[in-house]
Coordinates of C-alpha atoms in Angstrom, one line a residue:
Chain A
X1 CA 23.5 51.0 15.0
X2 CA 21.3 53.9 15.8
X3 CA 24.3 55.5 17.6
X4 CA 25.8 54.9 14.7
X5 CA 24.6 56.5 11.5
X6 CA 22.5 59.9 12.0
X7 CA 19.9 61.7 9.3
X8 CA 20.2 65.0 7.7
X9 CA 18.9 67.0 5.5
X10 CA 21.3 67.5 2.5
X11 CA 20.9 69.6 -0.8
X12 CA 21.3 67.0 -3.6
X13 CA 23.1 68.7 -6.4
X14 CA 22.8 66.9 -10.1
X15 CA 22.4 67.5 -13.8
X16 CA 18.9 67.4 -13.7
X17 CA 19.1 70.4 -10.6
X18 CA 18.8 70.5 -6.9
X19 CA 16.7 69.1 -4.3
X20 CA 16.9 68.8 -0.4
X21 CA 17.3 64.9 0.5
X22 CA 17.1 63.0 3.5
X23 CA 20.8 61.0 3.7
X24 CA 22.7 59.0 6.5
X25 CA 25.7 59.9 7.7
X26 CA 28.3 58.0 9.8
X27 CA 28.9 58.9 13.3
X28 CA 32.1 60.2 14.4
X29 CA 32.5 60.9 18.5
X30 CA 35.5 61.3 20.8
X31 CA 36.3 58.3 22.7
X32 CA 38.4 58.6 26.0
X33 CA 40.3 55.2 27.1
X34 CA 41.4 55.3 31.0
X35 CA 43.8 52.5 31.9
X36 CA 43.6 52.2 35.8
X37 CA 42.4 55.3 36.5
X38 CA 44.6 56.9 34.3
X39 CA 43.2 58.5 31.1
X40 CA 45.6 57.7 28.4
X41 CA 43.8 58.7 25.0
X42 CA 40.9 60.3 23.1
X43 CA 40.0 58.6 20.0
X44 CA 37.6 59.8 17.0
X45 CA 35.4 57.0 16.8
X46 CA 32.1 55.7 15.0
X47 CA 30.1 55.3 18.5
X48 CA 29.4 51.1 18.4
X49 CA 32.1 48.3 19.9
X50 CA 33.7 50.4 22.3
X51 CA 34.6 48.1 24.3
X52 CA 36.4 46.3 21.4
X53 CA 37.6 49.3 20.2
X54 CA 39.5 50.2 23.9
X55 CA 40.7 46.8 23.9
X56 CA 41.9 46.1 20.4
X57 CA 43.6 49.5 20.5
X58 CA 45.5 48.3 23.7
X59 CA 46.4 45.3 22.6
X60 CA 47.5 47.1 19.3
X61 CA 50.0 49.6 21.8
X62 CA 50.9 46.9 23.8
X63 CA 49.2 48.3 26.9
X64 CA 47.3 44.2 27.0
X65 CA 49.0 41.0 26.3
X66 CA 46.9 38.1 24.8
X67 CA 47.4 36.2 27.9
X68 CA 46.8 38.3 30.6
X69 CA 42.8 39.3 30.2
X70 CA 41.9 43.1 31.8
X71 CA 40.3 42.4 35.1
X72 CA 37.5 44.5 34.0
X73 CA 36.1 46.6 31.8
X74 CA 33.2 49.4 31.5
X75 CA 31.9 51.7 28.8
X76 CA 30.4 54.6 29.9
X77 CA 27.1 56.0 27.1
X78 CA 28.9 59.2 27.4
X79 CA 31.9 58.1 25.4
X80 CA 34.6 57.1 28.4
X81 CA 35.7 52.9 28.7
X82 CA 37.5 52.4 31.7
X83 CA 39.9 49.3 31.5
X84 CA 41.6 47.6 34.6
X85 CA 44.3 45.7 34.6
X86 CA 46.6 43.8 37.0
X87 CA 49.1 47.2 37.4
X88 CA 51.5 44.2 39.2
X89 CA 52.6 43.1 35.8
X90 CA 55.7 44.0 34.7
X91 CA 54.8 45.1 31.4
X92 CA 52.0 47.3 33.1
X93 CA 54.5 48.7 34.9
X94 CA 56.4 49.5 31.6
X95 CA 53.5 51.0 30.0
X96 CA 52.9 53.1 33.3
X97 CA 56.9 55.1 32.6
X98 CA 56.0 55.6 29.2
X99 CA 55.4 58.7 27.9
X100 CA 52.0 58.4 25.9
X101 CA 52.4 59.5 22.7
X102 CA 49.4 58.4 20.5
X103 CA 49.7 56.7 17.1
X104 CA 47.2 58.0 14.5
X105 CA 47.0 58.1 10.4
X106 CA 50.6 59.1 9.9
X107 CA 50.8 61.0 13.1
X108 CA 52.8 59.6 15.7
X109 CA 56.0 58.1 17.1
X110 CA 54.5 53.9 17.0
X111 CA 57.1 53.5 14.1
X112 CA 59.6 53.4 16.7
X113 CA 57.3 50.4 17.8
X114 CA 57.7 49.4 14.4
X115 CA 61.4 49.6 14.4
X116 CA 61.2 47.1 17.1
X117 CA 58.5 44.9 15.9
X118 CA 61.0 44.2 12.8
X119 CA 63.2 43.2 15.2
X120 CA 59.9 40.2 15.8
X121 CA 60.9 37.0 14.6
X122 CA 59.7 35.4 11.2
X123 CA 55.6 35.2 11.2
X124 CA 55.9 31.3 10.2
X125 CA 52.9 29.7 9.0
X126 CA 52.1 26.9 7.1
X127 CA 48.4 27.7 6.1
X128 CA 47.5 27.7 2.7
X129 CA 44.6 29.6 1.2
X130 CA 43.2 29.3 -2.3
X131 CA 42.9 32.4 -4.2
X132 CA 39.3 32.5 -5.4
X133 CA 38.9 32.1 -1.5
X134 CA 40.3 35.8 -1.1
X135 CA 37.9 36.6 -3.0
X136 CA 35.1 35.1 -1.9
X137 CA 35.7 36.8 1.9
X138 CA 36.5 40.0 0.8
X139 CA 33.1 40.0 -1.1
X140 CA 31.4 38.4 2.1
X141 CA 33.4 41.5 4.6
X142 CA 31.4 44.1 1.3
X143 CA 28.3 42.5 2.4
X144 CA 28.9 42.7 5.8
X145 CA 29.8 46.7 5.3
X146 CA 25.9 47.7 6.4
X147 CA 27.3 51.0 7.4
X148 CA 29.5 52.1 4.0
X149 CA 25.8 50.6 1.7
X150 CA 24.2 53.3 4.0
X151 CA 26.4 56.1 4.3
X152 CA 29.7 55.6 3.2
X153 CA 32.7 57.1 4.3
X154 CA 33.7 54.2 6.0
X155 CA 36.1 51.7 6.8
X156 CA 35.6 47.8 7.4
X157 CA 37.9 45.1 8.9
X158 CA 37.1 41.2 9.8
X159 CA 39.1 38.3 11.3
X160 CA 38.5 35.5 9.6
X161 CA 40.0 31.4 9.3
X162 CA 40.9 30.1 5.8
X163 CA 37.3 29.5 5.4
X164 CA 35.2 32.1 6.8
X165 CA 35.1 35.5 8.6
X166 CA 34.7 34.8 12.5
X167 CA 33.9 38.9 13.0
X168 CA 34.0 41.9 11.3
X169 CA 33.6 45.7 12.4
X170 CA 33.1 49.3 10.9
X171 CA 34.6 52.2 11.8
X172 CA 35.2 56.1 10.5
X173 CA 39.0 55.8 10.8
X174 CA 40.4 52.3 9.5
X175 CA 42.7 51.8 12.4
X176 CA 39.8 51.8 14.9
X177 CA 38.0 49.0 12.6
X178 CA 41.1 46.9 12.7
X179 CA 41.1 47.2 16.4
X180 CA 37.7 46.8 17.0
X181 CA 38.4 43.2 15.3
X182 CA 41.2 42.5 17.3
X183 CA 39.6 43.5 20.4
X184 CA 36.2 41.4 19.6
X185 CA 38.4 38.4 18.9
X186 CA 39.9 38.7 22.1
X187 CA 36.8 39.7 23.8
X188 CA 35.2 36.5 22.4
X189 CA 38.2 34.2 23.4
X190 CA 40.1 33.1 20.3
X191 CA 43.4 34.4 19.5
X192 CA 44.4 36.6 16.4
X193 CA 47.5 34.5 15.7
X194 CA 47.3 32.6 12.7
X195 CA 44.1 34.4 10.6
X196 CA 43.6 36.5 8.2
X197 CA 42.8 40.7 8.5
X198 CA 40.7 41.7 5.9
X199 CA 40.6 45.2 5.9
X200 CA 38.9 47.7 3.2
X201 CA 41.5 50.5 4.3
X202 CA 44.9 51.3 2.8
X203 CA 47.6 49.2 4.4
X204 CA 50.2 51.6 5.9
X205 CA 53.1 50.2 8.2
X206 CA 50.9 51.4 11.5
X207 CA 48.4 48.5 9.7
X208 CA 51.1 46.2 8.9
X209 CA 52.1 46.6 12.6
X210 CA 48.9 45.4 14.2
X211 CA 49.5 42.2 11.9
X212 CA 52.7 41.5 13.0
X213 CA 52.3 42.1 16.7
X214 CA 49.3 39.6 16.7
X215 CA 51.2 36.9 15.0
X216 CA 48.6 37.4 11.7
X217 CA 50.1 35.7 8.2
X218 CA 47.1 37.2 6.1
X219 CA 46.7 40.8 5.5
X220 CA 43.9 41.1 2.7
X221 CA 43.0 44.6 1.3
X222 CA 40.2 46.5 -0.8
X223 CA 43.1 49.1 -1.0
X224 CA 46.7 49.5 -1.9
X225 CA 49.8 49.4 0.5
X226 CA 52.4 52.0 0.9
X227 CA 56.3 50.7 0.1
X228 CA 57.0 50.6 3.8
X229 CA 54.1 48.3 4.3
X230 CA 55.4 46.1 1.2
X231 CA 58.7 45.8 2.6
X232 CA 57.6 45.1 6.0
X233 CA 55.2 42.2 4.9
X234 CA 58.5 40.5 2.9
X235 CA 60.8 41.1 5.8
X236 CA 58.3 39.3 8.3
X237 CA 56.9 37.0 6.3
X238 CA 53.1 38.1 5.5
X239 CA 51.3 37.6 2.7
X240 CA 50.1 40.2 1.3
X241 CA 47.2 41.0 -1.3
X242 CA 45.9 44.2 -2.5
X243 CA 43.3 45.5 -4.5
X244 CA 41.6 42.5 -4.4
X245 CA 37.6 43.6 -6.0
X246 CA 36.2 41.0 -8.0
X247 CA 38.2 38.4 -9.2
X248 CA 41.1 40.5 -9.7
X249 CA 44.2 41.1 -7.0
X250 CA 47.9 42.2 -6.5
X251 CA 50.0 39.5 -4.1
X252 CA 53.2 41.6 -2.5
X253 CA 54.3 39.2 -0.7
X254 CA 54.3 35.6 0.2
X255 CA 52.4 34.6 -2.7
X256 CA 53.5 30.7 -2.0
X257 CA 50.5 30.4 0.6
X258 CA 48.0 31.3 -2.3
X259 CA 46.8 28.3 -3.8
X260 CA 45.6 27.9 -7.0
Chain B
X1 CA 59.0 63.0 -6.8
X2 CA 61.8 59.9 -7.3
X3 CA 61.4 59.2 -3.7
X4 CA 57.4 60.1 -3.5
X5 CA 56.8 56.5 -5.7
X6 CA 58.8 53.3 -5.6
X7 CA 58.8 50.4 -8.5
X8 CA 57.8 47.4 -7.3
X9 CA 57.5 43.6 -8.7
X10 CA 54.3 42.0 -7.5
X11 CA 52.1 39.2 -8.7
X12 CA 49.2 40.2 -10.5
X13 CA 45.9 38.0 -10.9
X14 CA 43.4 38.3 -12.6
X15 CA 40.7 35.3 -14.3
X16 CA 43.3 35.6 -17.1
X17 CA 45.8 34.0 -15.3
X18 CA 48.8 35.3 -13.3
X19 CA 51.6 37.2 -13.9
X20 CA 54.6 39.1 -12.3
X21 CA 54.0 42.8 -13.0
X22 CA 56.0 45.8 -12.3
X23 CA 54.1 48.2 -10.7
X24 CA 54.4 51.7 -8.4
X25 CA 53.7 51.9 -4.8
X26 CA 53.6 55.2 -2.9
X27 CA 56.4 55.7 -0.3
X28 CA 55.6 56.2 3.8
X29 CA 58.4 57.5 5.5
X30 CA 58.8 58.8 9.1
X31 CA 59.2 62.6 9.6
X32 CA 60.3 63.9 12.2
X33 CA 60.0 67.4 13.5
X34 CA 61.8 69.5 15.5
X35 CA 60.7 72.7 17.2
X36 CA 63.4 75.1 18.6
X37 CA 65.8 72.0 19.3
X38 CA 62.8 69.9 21.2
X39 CA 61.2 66.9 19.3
X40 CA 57.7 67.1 19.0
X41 CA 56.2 64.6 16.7
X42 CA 56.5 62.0 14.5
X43 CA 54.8 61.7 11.2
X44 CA 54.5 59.1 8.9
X45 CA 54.3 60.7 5.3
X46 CA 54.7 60.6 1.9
X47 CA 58.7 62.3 1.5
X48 CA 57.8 65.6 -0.8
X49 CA 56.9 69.1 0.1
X50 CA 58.6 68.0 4.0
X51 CA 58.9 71.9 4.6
X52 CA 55.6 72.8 3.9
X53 CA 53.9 69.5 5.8
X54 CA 56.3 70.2 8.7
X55 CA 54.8 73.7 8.6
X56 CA 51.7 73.0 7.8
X57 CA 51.1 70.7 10.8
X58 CA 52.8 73.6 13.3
X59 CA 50.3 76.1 12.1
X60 CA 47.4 73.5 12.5
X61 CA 48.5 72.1 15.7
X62 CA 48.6 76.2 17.2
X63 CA 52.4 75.9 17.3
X64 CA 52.5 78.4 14.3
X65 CA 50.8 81.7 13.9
X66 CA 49.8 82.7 10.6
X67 CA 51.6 86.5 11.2
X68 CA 54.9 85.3 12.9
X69 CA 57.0 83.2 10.7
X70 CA 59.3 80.7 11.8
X71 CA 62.7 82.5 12.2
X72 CA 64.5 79.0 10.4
X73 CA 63.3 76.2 8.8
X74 CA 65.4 73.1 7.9
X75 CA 65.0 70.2 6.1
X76 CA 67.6 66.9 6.2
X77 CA 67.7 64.5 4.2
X78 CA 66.9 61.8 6.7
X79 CA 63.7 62.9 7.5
X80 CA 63.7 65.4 10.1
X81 CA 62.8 69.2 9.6
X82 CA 63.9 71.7 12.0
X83 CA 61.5 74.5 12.8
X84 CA 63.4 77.3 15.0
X85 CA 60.5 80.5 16.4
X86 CA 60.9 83.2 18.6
X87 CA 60.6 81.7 21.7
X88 CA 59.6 85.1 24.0
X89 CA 56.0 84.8 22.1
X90 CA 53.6 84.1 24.5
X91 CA 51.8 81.5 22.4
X92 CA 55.2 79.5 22.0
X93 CA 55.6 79.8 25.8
X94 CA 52.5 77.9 26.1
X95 CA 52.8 75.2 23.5
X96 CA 56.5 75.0 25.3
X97 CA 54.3 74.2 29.0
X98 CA 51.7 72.1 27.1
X99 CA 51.9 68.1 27.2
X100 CA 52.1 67.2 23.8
X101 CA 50.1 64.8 22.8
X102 CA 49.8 63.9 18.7
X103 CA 46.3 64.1 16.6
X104 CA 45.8 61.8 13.9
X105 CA 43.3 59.6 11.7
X106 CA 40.6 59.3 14.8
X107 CA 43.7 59.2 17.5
X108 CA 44.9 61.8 20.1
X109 CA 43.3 64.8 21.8
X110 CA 43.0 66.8 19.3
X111 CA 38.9 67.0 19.9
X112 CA 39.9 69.3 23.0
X113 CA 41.2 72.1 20.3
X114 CA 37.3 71.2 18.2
X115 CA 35.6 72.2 21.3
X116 CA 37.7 75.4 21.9
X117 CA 37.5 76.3 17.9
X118 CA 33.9 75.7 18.3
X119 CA 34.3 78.9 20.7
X120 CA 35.5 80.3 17.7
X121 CA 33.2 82.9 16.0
X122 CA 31.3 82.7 13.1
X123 CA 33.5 82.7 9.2
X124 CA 31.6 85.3 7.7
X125 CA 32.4 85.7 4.0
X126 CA 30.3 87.3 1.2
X127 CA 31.9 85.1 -1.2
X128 CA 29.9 83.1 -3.5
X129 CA 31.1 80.2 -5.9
X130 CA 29.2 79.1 -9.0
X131 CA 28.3 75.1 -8.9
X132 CA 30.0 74.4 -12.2
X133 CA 33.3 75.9 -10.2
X134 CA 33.2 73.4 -7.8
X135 CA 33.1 70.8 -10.1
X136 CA 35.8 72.7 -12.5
X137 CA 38.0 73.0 -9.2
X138 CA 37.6 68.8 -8.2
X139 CA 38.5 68.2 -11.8
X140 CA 42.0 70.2 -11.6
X141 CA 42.8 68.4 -8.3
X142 CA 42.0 65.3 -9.6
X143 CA 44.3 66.5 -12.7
X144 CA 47.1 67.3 -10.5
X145 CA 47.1 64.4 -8.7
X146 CA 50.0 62.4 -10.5
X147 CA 50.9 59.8 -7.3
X148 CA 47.7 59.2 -7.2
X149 CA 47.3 58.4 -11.2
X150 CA 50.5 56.3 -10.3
X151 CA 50.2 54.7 -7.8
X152 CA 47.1 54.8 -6.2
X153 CA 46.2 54.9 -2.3
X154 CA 47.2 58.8 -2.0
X155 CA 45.0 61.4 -1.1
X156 CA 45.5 64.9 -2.7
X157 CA 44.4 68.2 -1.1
X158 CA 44.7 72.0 -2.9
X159 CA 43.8 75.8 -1.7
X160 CA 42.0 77.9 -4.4
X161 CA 40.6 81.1 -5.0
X162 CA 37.1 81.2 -6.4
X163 CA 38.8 80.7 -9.7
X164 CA 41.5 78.6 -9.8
X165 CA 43.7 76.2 -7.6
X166 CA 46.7 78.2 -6.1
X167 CA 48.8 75.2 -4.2
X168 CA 48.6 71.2 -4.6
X169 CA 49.6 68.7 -2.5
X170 CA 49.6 65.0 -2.2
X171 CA 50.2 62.3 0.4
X172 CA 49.4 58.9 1.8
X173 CA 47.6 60.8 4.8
X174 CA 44.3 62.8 4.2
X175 CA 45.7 65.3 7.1
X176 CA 49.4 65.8 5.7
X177 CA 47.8 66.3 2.8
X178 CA 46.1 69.4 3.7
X179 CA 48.8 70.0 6.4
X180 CA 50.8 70.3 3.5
X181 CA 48.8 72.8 1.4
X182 CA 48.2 75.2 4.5
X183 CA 52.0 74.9 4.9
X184 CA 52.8 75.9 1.1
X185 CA 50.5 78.6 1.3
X186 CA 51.9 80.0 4.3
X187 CA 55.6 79.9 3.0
X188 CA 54.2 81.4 -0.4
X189 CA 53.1 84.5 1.9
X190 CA 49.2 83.9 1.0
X191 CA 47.2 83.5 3.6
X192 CA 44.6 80.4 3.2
X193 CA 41.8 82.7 5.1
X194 CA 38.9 82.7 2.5
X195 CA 40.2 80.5 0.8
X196 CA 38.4 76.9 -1.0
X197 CA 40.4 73.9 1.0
X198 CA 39.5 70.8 -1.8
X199 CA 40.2 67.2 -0.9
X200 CA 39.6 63.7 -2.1
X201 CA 39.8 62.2 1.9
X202 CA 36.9 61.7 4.1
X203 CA 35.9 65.2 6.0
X204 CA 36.2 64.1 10.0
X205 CA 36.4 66.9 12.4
X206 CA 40.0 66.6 12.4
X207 CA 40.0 68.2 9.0
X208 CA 37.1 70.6 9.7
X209 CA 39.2 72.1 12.6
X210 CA 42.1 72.7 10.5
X211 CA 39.6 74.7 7.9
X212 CA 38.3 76.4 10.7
X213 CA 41.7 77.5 12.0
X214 CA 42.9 79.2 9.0
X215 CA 39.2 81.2 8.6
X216 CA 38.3 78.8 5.6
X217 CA 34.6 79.4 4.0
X218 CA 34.9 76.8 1.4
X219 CA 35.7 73.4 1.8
X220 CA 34.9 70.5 -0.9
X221 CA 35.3 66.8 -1.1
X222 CA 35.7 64.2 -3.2
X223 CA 34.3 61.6 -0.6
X224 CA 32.2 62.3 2.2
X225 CA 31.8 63.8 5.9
X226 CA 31.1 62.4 9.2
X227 CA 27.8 63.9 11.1
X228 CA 30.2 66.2 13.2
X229 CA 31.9 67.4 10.6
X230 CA 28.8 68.4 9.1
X231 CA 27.5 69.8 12.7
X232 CA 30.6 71.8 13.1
X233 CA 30.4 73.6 9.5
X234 CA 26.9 74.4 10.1
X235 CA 27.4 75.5 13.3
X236 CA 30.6 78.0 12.8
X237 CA 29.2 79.0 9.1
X238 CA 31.7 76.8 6.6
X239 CA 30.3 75.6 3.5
X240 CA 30.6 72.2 3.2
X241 CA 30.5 70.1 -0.4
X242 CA 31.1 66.6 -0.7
X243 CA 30.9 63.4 -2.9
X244 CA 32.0 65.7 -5.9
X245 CA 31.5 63.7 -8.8
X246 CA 31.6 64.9 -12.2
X247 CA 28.5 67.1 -12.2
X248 CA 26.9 65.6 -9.0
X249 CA 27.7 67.1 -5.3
X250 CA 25.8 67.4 -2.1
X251 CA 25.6 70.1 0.2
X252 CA 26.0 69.7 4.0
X253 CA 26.0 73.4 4.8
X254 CA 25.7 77.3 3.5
X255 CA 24.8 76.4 0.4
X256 CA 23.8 80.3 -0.1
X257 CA 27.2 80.5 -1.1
X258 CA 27.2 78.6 -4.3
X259 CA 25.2 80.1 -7.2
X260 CA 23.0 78.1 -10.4

């Protein structure tokens, strides 16, 4: 947490005139994945979960598979995580061809991943959740947002059941909290498929994609989606809710597993 | 602007009940750009002002200089812009040799460019804004910002003089955004040095460099910064504004500049 947030002096500016102020700010620090060696990316990152972060994010590329756990994995305080896996694999191999291009807010070519990943099959799911209990975890994932009460500027994402969150993370950019989720669930054991992402961040495709690649049926949002991200949700099957903040919400898609 | 929004029928909630609701959603495409026949990158955008985001990014990325114009710029309807430059520059030659590897919301290796602009020296500018500008200036963006109004989950971004906004732009990223700006400005034969960058996104470094880059003194927000954002414009001279809100800002850096 300390990592995390960082003091300054600021100049407060108001109606009633200036004064310096002490305020937090959120901590943003490049992040450089290796895979085997090999160093693949640099991420912008707030500086807590790495190792979630490095393994959510390549789970997210497609550089881990669910069932095939890294044979190790070590983050370095200077900002480095180094992740092993078994290069014998044939996707490893696959990853290894591939010209790394990285994905990013808008920036990037994983919606030719995307192309493909419409090519996934249905995301079928018989789970029902009631609506006043979208509600009450996207309040709870607010409370858990210690970093945005203290500084803002930042985004939040959680895992949870149709009951409660299981973990939730914070993060600068909102991709990096959704993978920091999906690498903590992984870390901890439990698979993605079947829960709900909460996120506080604006659901783009590249967010609608880490949904659909981990088998996820629930994609709840503080925010709004864009159309690409609408029409990927019907196409596949998710339901999904935006600008859900109090009792109020917007269902795109899949509305029939909202209960009453 | 047709294509910029797309109609939608969702479900609304609210503790009034439920009810199918037409409403707008802002449109992500893929953009792809083309530099002297070679594909370089592909973004995921918001389909107005395609020129001046394909631009926009070249001139961020380095690819562009602000004194050479492309010789040819294309735009198809598909969603691919074609820049063509005079390839016997030396600084084409060396994006030509140079891996290319894509910057984005936290993602990519664009942090290697910070350090180096951190090289960079010092944006002296005798400039000075009054306060009640600033907040004058955030109003007119937030005036201008009609997909936003619409549709919400868009960020807008604008280059003024001390005066008055000169070039508005809007998008679902916060870095096309001002990618796009930067690019207007350019193909409008002004040059964005000494210029006030205003946007409503979150300041990361990402969005510092690009400030940097064009010799920008001024740069305002609607939200707020991360701690090397605020490093960086203290460190290279860049006064930095943020959490604009009606009469209310705060000062990261230079505040010298801006006058009772």
């Amino acid at each position: 947490m300390k990592d995390s947030i960082k003091r300054f002096q600021v100049e407060k500016v108001s109606p009633q005139g200036r004064e310096e102020e002490e305020t937090f700010i959120i901590s943003e620090r490049p992040v450089t994945l290796f895979l085997n060696e090999k160093e693949v990316v640099t991420l912008l990152a707030t500086p807590e979960n790495l190792k979630e972060l490095a393994v959510g994010f390549m789970l997210s590329e497609g550089w881990l598979q669910e069932d095939k756990p890294p044979k190790r994995v070590e983050v370095h305080p200077e900002g480095v995580v180094r992740v092993w896996v078994n290069a014998r694999h044939p996707w490893a191999e696959k990853f290894f061809l591939k010209r790394t291009i990285t994905s990013g807010c808008g920036r990037g070519t994983i919606f030719y991943n995307v192309l493909d990943s419409l090519g996934a099959k249905k995301i079928r799911s018989a789970a029902k959740i009631p609506r006043e209990r979208v509600v009450l975890l996207m309040q709870e994932l607010n409370r858990r947002s210690v970093l945005y009460r203290q500084s803002g500027a930042v985004h939040g994402a959680a895992l949870a059941d149709g009951q409660k969150i299981l973990v939730s993370c914070e993060d600068i950019g909102r991709h990096n909290a959704v993978d920091k989720v999906l690498g903590a669930a992984f870390l901890q054991g439990f698979s993605s498929s079947g829960k709900v992402l909460l996120t506080t961040g604006r659901v783009s495709s590249e967010i609608l994609v880490k949904a659909i690649k981990r088998r996820i049926p629930f994609l709840f949002s503080y925010s709004g989606p864009t159309d690409l991200a609408v029409n990927m949700a019907r196409q596949v099957g998710i339901t999904l809710v935006g600008y859900i903040r109090g009792p109020r919400m917007r269902v795109y898609s899949q509305g029939a597993r909202l209960q009453p």
